[in-house]
Amino acid sequence: MELKSYDVLSVKQRKFSEIDLDDMFFDTLKTDYPEFSSWFSKKGKETAFVVNNDAGIQAFLYMKVEHTDEDYSQFIKPLSPAKRLKVGTFKITLNGRYLGERFFRIILEHAIINDVEEIYVTIFPKRDEQKLLINFMELFGFELYTNNKDTDELVYIRKMKTIIEEEPSLKNYPYISSTLERNYYMLAIDTLYHTKLIPDSIIREENPNEFTSDITAANAIQKTYIGNYRISPQPGDIIIYYRAKPAGDNRPAKYAATLTGFGIVSEGHKRISSYEKVNELVSKRTVLTQKEIKDKLAKNKTVNILKFFDVYSFKVRPIRNFLLESGILISNRDYPSKKITEEQFDMVLKEAKFNKKDIFI
């Protein structure tokens, strides 16, 4: 199975042999699965995704790819032959609400990387943390399919390359319909907040250790940007993230400013003047502090709030010079928060060496 490494936040790859099986985190798994300890010990050289802090393990995810010859006779309604990603062991502590979004992004990314047709999970609905994961699965388009006749676990599946419901919706994530009409924009995101909000779009000049899972908004897939941008994206529209030249970078902006990824808009709110209304809309999905929000309101009288699902971070980052040379930015005075055409969006994807068909279906 092909695995992806993550440079930011606290989710790290660990060999089973490096993980403390005696951590109390695993107690419920040992209770639910009497053979868990012996199974775990046999997996020594295999890899899991783990979040660990001073209090111990906070999250654990193990996945594997299954092929068309897999035996599903233990299910009341067996799965048909297909290449699948099995979420073998998955647990998050109850305080990991936004960490859950991070892990479901990881699951779906690995399903795409390994080109599977479906994902499936078996889970008991006994404990609160299990019920939390079931809620997450349903939020991300997993559906109850059958039961394991030996253990009575629930079996949830998620089909890939499918638009499940009207956009924007996490049930479709990360897929976007290629047949719907929509508008395209670039959004200049304040350099100070860019990577705190969109950690997978970290740039080389930044230190990954400065961005941890303690930043609640960083883990969330739905992001909230507060600013005074002049564009008016609507739900379903696409935004490309424009990151200005980092502080201390001596290069000209045309070489230091970059496009780092894109997302799909879920909500847009303009000219909000009340701090209470801003706080109600953003919840914990912004990286701004209360003081920073109040300072913005004091300075500008109103703020705009844009909510979007973070879809993809470019591996190859188009620079501002490309925008100028291609005519997406008309001149150095052309501000990068602007509406662009679908053709210009496709030009950006080509420059980023991103295959549009991976996400737009």
GROMACS .gro file of C-alpha atoms in nm:
model
  361
    1MET     CA    1   0.000   0.000   0.000
    2GLU     CA    2   0.130   0.344  -0.094
    3LEU     CA    3   0.144   0.585   0.201
    4LYS     CA    4   0.170   0.964   0.215
    5SER     CA    5   0.376   1.148   0.476
    6TYR     CA    6   0.247   1.468   0.636
    7ASP     CA    7   0.495   1.745   0.713
    8VAL     CA    8   0.267   1.945   0.939
    9LEU     CA    9   0.041   1.897   1.239
   10SER     CA   10   0.079   1.604   1.477
   11VAL     CA   11  -0.024   1.305   1.263
   12LYS     CA   12   0.287   1.093   1.213
   13GLN     CA   13   0.365   0.757   1.058
   14ARG     CA   14   0.485   0.499   1.311
   15LYS     CA   15   0.575   0.132   1.288
   16PHE     CA   16   0.360  -0.084   1.515
   17SER     CA   17   0.681  -0.192   1.691
   18GLU     CA   18   0.742   0.173   1.788
   19ILE     CA   19   0.399   0.218   1.948
   20ASP     CA   20   0.330   0.148   2.317
   21LEU     CA   21   0.059  -0.118   2.326
   22ASP     CA   22   0.029  -0.062   2.703
   23ASP     CA   23  -0.095   0.295   2.654
   24MET     CA   24  -0.441   0.320   2.811
   25PHE     CA   25  -0.567   0.447   2.473
   26PHE     CA   26  -0.581   0.083   2.357
   27ASP     CA   27  -0.777  -0.049   2.658
   28THR     CA   28  -1.119  -0.028   2.490
   29LEU     CA   29  -0.985  -0.194   2.175
   30LYS     CA   30  -0.850  -0.481   2.386
   31THR     CA   31  -1.193  -0.513   2.551
   32ASP     CA   32  -1.384  -0.511   2.222
   33TYR     CA   33  -1.139  -0.740   2.042
   34PRO     CA   34  -0.993  -1.017   2.264
   35GLU     CA   35  -0.725  -1.095   2.005
   36PHE     CA   36  -0.621  -0.731   1.959
   37SER     CA   37  -0.290  -0.756   2.150
   38SER     CA   38  -0.166  -1.061   1.958
   39TRP     CA   39  -0.282  -0.906   1.627
   40PHE     CA   40  -0.102  -0.582   1.713
   41SER     CA   41   0.223  -0.763   1.798
   42LYS     CA   42   0.222  -0.945   1.463
   43LYS     CA   43   0.197  -0.611   1.277
   44GLY     CA   44   0.541  -0.498   1.401
   45LYS     CA   45   0.684  -0.382   1.067
   46GLU     CA   46   0.360  -0.231   0.933
   47THR     CA   47   0.272   0.136   0.955
   48ALA     CA   48  -0.006   0.329   1.129
   49PHE     CA   49  -0.087   0.699   1.160
   50VAL     CA   50  -0.066   0.818   1.520
   51VAL     CA   51  -0.115   1.136   1.720
   52ASN     CA   52   0.078   1.135   2.047
   53ASN     CA   53   0.119   1.413   2.305
   54ASP     CA   54   0.218   1.447   2.670
   55ALA     CA   55  -0.106   1.274   2.774
   56GLY     CA   56  -0.034   0.972   2.554
   57ILE     CA   57  -0.186   0.851   2.229
   58GLN     CA   58  -0.481   1.060   2.109
   59ALA     CA   59  -0.556   0.897   1.774
   60PHE     CA   60  -0.463   0.581   1.581
   61LEU     CA   61  -0.535   0.478   1.222
   62TYR     CA   62  -0.433   0.163   1.037
   63MET     CA   63  -0.539   0.100   0.676
   64LYS     CA   64  -0.472  -0.165   0.415
   65VAL     CA   65  -0.562  -0.227   0.053
   66GLU     CA   66  -0.770  -0.535  -0.034
   67HIS     CA   67  -0.807  -0.679  -0.383
   68THR     CA   68  -1.074  -0.860  -0.584
   69ASP     CA   69  -0.987  -1.201  -0.433
   70GLU     CA   70  -1.068  -1.091  -0.076
   71ASP     CA   71  -1.314  -1.316   0.114
   72TYR     CA   72  -1.612  -1.125   0.261
   73SER     CA   73  -1.819  -1.428   0.363
   74GLN     CA   74  -1.815  -1.309   0.726
   75PHE     CA   75  -2.059  -1.033   0.629
   76ILE     CA   76  -2.434  -1.098   0.624
   77LYS     CA   77  -2.440  -0.929   0.282
   78PRO     CA   78  -2.096  -0.993   0.131
   79LEU     CA   79  -1.918  -0.719  -0.061
   80SER     CA   80  -1.877  -0.778  -0.433
   81PRO     CA   81  -1.524  -0.821  -0.573
   82ALA     CA   82  -1.341  -0.484  -0.594
   83LYS     CA   83  -1.021  -0.311  -0.496
   84ARG     CA   84  -1.090  -0.152  -0.157
   85LEU     CA   85  -0.926   0.043   0.120
   86LYS     CA   86  -1.004  -0.118   0.454
   87VAL     CA   87  -0.989   0.105   0.759
   88GLY     CA   88  -0.864  -0.172   0.984
   89THR     CA   89  -0.825   0.003   1.320
   90PHE     CA   90  -0.937   0.360   1.385
   91LYS     CA   91  -0.989   0.539   1.713
   92ILE     CA   92  -0.985   0.904   1.824
   93THR     CA   93  -1.028   1.031   2.180
   94LEU     CA   94  -1.352   1.215   2.247
   95ASN     CA   95  -1.184   1.556   2.253
   96GLY     CA   96  -1.064   1.509   1.896
   97ARG     CA   97  -1.361   1.659   1.708
   98TYR     CA   98  -1.156   1.852   1.452
   99LEU     CA   99  -0.880   1.592   1.458
  100GLY     CA  100  -1.147   1.356   1.320
  101GLU     CA  101  -1.182   1.574   1.010
  102ARG     CA  102  -0.806   1.556   0.965
  103PHE     CA  103  -0.809   1.177   0.978
  104PHE     CA  104  -1.097   1.142   0.733
  105ARG     CA  105  -0.902   1.361   0.492
  106ILE     CA  106  -0.609   1.121   0.533
  107ILE     CA  107  -0.833   0.819   0.468
  108LEU     CA  108  -0.982   0.971   0.152
  109GLU     CA  109  -0.643   1.088   0.025
  110HIS     CA  110  -0.507   0.735   0.059
  111ALA     CA  111  -0.807   0.593  -0.121
  112ILE     CA  112  -0.723   0.820  -0.415
  113ILE     CA  113  -0.348   0.753  -0.399
  114ASN     CA  114  -0.410   0.377  -0.407
  115ASP     CA  115  -0.684   0.403  -0.674
  116VAL     CA  116  -0.948   0.201  -0.490
  117GLU     CA  117  -1.316   0.173  -0.580
  118GLU     CA  118  -1.449   0.178  -0.225
  119ILE     CA  119  -1.353   0.230   0.139
  120TYR     CA  120  -1.505   0.023   0.415
  121VAL     CA  121  -1.499   0.027   0.794
  122THR     CA  122  -1.626  -0.221   1.052
  123ILE     CA  123  -1.720  -0.067   1.385
  124PHE     CA  124  -1.916  -0.134   1.703
  125PRO     CA  125  -2.173   0.134   1.798
  126LYS     CA  126  -2.117   0.084   2.174
  127ARG     CA  127  -1.896   0.364   2.304
  128ASP     CA  128  -1.916   0.740   2.270
  129GLU     CA  129  -1.594   0.759   2.068
  130GLN     CA  130  -1.732   0.492   1.831
  131LYS     CA  131  -2.056   0.686   1.792
  132LEU     CA  132  -1.849   0.997   1.716
  133LEU     CA  133  -1.667   0.813   1.436
  134ILE     CA  134  -1.998   0.685   1.296
  135ASN     CA  135  -2.123   1.045   1.286
  136PHE     CA  136  -1.807   1.141   1.098
  137MET     CA  137  -1.850   0.854   0.853
  138GLU     CA  138  -2.204   0.959   0.772
  139LEU     CA  139  -2.089   1.321   0.735
  140PHE     CA  140  -1.830   1.206   0.478
  141GLY     CA  141  -2.068   0.993   0.272
  142PHE     CA  142  -2.022   0.649   0.430
  143GLU     CA  143  -2.339   0.440   0.436
  144LEU     CA  144  -2.436   0.144   0.651
  145TYR     CA  145  -2.416  -0.161   0.424
  146THR     CA  146  -2.441  -0.474   0.641
  147ASN     CA  147  -2.323  -0.644   0.962
  148ASN     CA  148  -2.044  -0.885   1.043
  149LYS     CA  149  -2.232  -1.205   1.129
  150ASP     CA  150  -1.953  -1.323   1.360
  151THR     CA  151  -1.913  -1.007   1.570
  152ASP     CA  152  -2.226  -0.804   1.485
  153GLU     CA  153  -2.007  -0.505   1.395
  154LEU     CA  154  -2.159  -0.253   1.157
  155VAL     CA  155  -2.006  -0.235   0.809
  156TYR     CA  156  -1.996   0.111   0.648
  157ILE     CA  157  -1.886   0.173   0.289
  158ARG     CA  158  -1.797   0.483   0.089
  159LYS     CA  159  -1.788   0.465  -0.291
  160MET     CA  160  -1.514   0.664  -0.461
  161LYS     CA  161  -1.541   0.885  -0.772
  162THR     CA  162  -1.903   0.964  -0.688
  163ILE     CA  163  -2.098   1.285  -0.634
  164ILE     CA  164  -2.341   1.183  -0.361
  165GLU     CA  165  -2.542   1.498  -0.304
  166GLU     CA  166  -2.577   1.859  -0.419
  167GLU     CA  167  -2.263   2.066  -0.378
  168PRO     CA  168  -2.105   2.186  -0.160
  169SER     CA  169  -2.109   1.883   0.070
  170LEU     CA  170  -1.855   1.682   0.268
  171LYS     CA  171  -2.037   1.371   0.144
  172ASN     CA  172  -1.869   1.434  -0.192
  173TYR     CA  173  -1.529   1.527  -0.047
  174PRO     CA  174  -1.284   1.565  -0.210
  175TYR     CA  175  -1.469   1.526  -0.541
  176ILE     CA  176  -1.618   1.818  -0.733
  177SER     CA  177  -1.869   1.787  -1.018
  178SER     CA  178  -1.720   1.866  -1.358
  179THR     CA  179  -2.065   1.927  -1.512
  180LEU     CA  180  -2.195   2.212  -1.294
  181GLU     CA  181  -2.150   2.577  -1.384
  182ARG     CA  182  -1.952   2.769  -1.123
  183ASN     CA  183  -1.728   3.073  -1.083
  184TYR     CA  184  -1.356   3.072  -1.011
  185TYR     CA  185  -1.158   3.311  -0.794
  186MET     CA  186  -0.818   3.375  -0.646
  187LEU     CA  187  -0.814   3.470  -0.278
  188ALA     CA  188  -0.516   3.646  -0.123
  189ILE     CA  189  -0.474   3.500   0.225
  190ASP     CA  190  -0.280   3.698   0.485
  191THR     CA  191   0.074   3.560   0.506
  192LEU     CA  192   0.060   3.558   0.885
  193TYR     CA  193  -0.236   3.319   0.889
  194HIS     CA  194  -0.200   3.121   0.567
  195THR     CA  195  -0.033   2.805   0.699
  196LYS     CA  196  -0.213   2.805   1.034
  197LEU     CA  197  -0.537   2.790   0.837
  198ILE     CA  198  -0.421   2.563   0.552
  199PRO     CA  199  -0.131   2.360   0.695
  200ASP     CA  200  -0.091   2.125   0.398
  201SER     CA  201  -0.002   2.432   0.191
  202ILE     CA  202   0.307   2.507   0.401
  203ILE     CA  203   0.595   2.664   0.210
  204ARG     CA  204   0.963   2.570   0.224
  205GLU     CA  205   1.060   2.879   0.424
  206GLU     CA  206   0.839   2.777   0.718
  207ASN     CA  207   0.917   2.538   1.004
  208PRO     CA  208   0.667   2.246   1.018
  209ASN     CA  209   0.723   2.213   1.395
  210GLU     CA  210   0.547   2.546   1.447
  211PHE     CA  211   0.219   2.398   1.326
  212THR     CA  212   0.066   2.132   1.551
  213SER     CA  213  -0.272   1.970   1.605
  214ASP     CA  214  -0.328   2.213   1.893
  215ILE     CA  215  -0.436   2.465   1.626
  216THR     CA  216  -0.800   2.357   1.606
  217ALA     CA  217  -0.876   2.527   1.274
  218ALA     CA  218  -0.577   2.360   1.111
  219ASN     CA  219  -0.733   2.014   1.149
  220ALA     CA  220  -1.074   2.114   1.016
  221ILE     CA  221  -1.154   2.057   0.648
  222GLN     CA  222  -1.403   2.343   0.646
  223LYS     CA  223  -1.196   2.660   0.683
  224THR     CA  224  -1.311   3.009   0.777
  225TYR     CA  225  -1.132   3.315   0.638
  226ILE     CA  226  -1.204   3.659   0.781
  227GLY     CA  227  -1.098   3.960   0.573
  228ASN     CA  228  -1.204   4.255   0.362
  229TYR     CA  229  -1.176   4.099   0.018
  230ARG     CA  230  -1.384   4.253  -0.262
  231ILE     CA  231  -1.481   3.934  -0.442
  232SER     CA  232  -1.813   3.763  -0.373
  233PRO     CA  233  -1.776   3.384  -0.410
  234GLN     CA  234  -2.094   3.181  -0.365
  235PRO     CA  235  -2.142   2.820  -0.244
  236GLY     CA  236  -2.001   2.582  -0.504
  237ASP     CA  237  -1.751   2.830  -0.645
  238ILE     CA  238  -1.379   2.745  -0.651
  239ILE     CA  239  -1.110   2.955  -0.483
  240ILE     CA  240  -0.733   2.931  -0.540
  241TYR     CA  241  -0.516   3.029  -0.245
  242TYR     CA  242  -0.270   3.311  -0.316
  243ARG     CA  243   0.006   3.345  -0.056
  244ALA     CA  244   0.195   3.674  -0.061
  245LYS     CA  245   0.573   3.699  -0.026
  246PRO     CA  246   0.681   3.579   0.320
  247ALA     CA  247   0.822   3.834   0.563
  248GLY     CA  248   1.200   3.844   0.541
  249ASP     CA  249   1.211   3.700   0.190
  250ASN     CA  250   1.443   3.925  -0.014
  251ARG     CA  251   1.330   3.797  -0.352
  252PRO     CA  252   1.099   4.006  -0.571
  253ALA     CA  253   0.732   3.928  -0.507
  254LYS     CA  254   0.692   3.784  -0.856
  255TYR     CA  255   0.921   3.498  -0.752
  256ALA     CA  256   0.824   3.467  -0.382
  257ALA     CA  257   0.443   3.490  -0.392
  258THR     CA  258   0.278   3.158  -0.478
  259LEU     CA  259  -0.047   2.977  -0.544
  260THR     CA  260  -0.067   2.696  -0.289
  261GLY     CA  261  -0.391   2.504  -0.350
  262PHE     CA  262  -0.765   2.533  -0.394
  263GLY     CA  263  -1.097   2.474  -0.220
  264ILE     CA  264  -1.472   2.486  -0.278
  265VAL     CA  265  -1.682   2.757  -0.114
  266SER     CA  266  -1.948   2.646   0.134
  267GLU     CA  267  -2.070   2.984   0.268
  268GLY     CA  268  -2.010   3.353   0.209
  269HIS     CA  269  -2.104   3.642   0.439
  270LYS     CA  270  -2.035   4.009   0.358
  271ARG     CA  271  -2.009   4.323   0.570
  272ILE     CA  272  -2.058   4.176   0.917
  273SER     CA  273  -2.029   4.454   1.175
  274SER     CA  274  -2.109   4.275   1.503
  275TYR     CA  275  -1.841   4.082   1.691
  276GLU     CA  276  -2.113   3.854   1.831
  277LYS     CA  277  -2.229   3.770   1.478
  278VAL     CA  278  -1.873   3.705   1.364
  279ASN     CA  279  -1.810   3.478   1.661
  280GLU     CA  280  -2.134   3.290   1.593
  281LEU     CA  281  -2.036   3.230   1.230
  282VAL     CA  282  -1.673   3.130   1.275
  283SER     CA  283  -1.690   2.907   1.585
  284LYS     CA  284  -1.346   2.742   1.621
  285ARG     CA  285  -1.271   2.729   1.249
  286THR     CA  286  -1.068   3.052   1.235
  287VAL     CA  287  -0.706   3.107   1.333
  288LEU     CA  288  -0.773   3.463   1.445
  289THR     CA  289  -0.790   3.540   1.817
  290GLN     CA  290  -1.077   3.734   1.971
  291LYS     CA  291  -0.855   4.041   1.989
  292GLU     CA  292  -0.754   4.011   1.624
  293ILE     CA  293  -1.118   3.987   1.517
  294LYS     CA  294  -1.212   4.290   1.728
  295ASP     CA  295  -0.915   4.484   1.588
  296LYS     CA  296  -1.028   4.411   1.232
  297LEU     CA  297  -1.379   4.531   1.315
  298ALA     CA  298  -1.246   4.845   1.484
  299LYS     CA  299  -1.026   4.927   1.185
  300ASN     CA  300  -1.262   4.845   0.899
  301LYS     CA  301  -1.608   4.867   1.067
  302THR     CA  302  -1.711   4.542   0.894
  303VAL     CA  303  -1.551   4.214   0.788
  304ASN     CA  304  -1.631   3.949   0.529
  305ILE     CA  305  -1.639   3.581   0.618
  306LEU     CA  306  -1.572   3.305   0.367
  307LYS     CA  307  -1.614   2.938   0.455
  308PHE     CA  308  -1.469   2.675   0.225
  309PHE     CA  309  -1.367   2.310   0.212
  310ASP     CA  310  -0.992   2.279   0.166
  311VAL     CA  311  -0.961   2.034  -0.124
  312TYR     CA  312  -0.604   2.015  -0.249
  313SER     CA  313  -0.256   2.156  -0.183
  314PHE     CA  314  -0.035   2.186  -0.488
  315LYS     CA  315   0.290   1.988  -0.490
  316VAL     CA  316   0.422   2.227  -0.756
  317ARG     CA  317   0.345   2.589  -0.664
  318PRO     CA  318   0.283   2.836  -0.948
  319ILE     CA  319   0.447   3.171  -0.871
  320ARG     CA  320   0.325   3.528  -0.922
  321ASN     CA  321   0.548   3.565  -1.227
  322PHE     CA  322   0.346   3.290  -1.399
  323LEU     CA  323   0.026   3.485  -1.326
  324LEU     CA  324   0.175   3.798  -1.485
  325GLU     CA  325   0.318   3.621  -1.788
  326SER     CA  326  -0.005   3.428  -1.852
  327GLY     CA  327  -0.226   3.736  -1.818
  328ILE     CA  328  -0.415   3.611  -1.512
  329LEU     CA  329  -0.276   3.918  -1.337
  330ILE     CA  330  -0.279   4.207  -1.583
  331SER     CA  331  -0.010   4.416  -1.410
  332ASN     CA  332   0.176   4.454  -1.082
  333ARG     CA  333  -0.113   4.673  -0.965
  334ASP     CA  334  -0.371   4.402  -1.029
  335TYR     CA  335  -0.474   4.274  -0.684
  336PRO     CA  336  -0.473   3.891  -0.665
  337SER     CA  337  -0.814   3.855  -0.494
  338LYS     CA  338  -1.011   3.850  -0.818
  339LYS     CA  339  -1.246   3.653  -1.036
  340ILE     CA  340  -1.082   3.440  -1.305
  341THR     CA  341  -1.215   3.227  -1.588
  342GLU     CA  342  -1.237   2.849  -1.593
  343GLU     CA  343  -0.973   2.851  -1.867
  344GLN     CA  344  -0.739   3.047  -1.639
  345PHE     CA  345  -0.811   2.803  -1.355
  346ASP     CA  346  -0.715   2.517  -1.589
  347MET     CA  347  -0.394   2.705  -1.675
  348VAL     CA  348  -0.308   2.718  -1.305
  349LEU     CA  349  -0.373   2.344  -1.266
  350LYS     CA  350  -0.152   2.270  -1.565
  351GLU     CA  351   0.128   2.485  -1.422
  352ALA     CA  352   0.086   2.304  -1.088
  353LYS     CA  353   0.109   1.969  -1.270
  354PHE     CA  354  -0.225   1.865  -1.120
  355ASN     CA  355  -0.448   1.618  -1.303
  356LYS     CA  356  -0.792   1.777  -1.295
  357LYS     CA  357  -0.963   1.441  -1.351
  358ASP     CA  358  -0.842   1.319  -1.008
  359ILE     CA  359  -1.091   1.549  -0.832
  360PHE     CA  360  -1.331   1.688  -1.095
  361ILE     CA  361  -1.552   1.398  -1.202
   0.00000   0.00000   0.00000
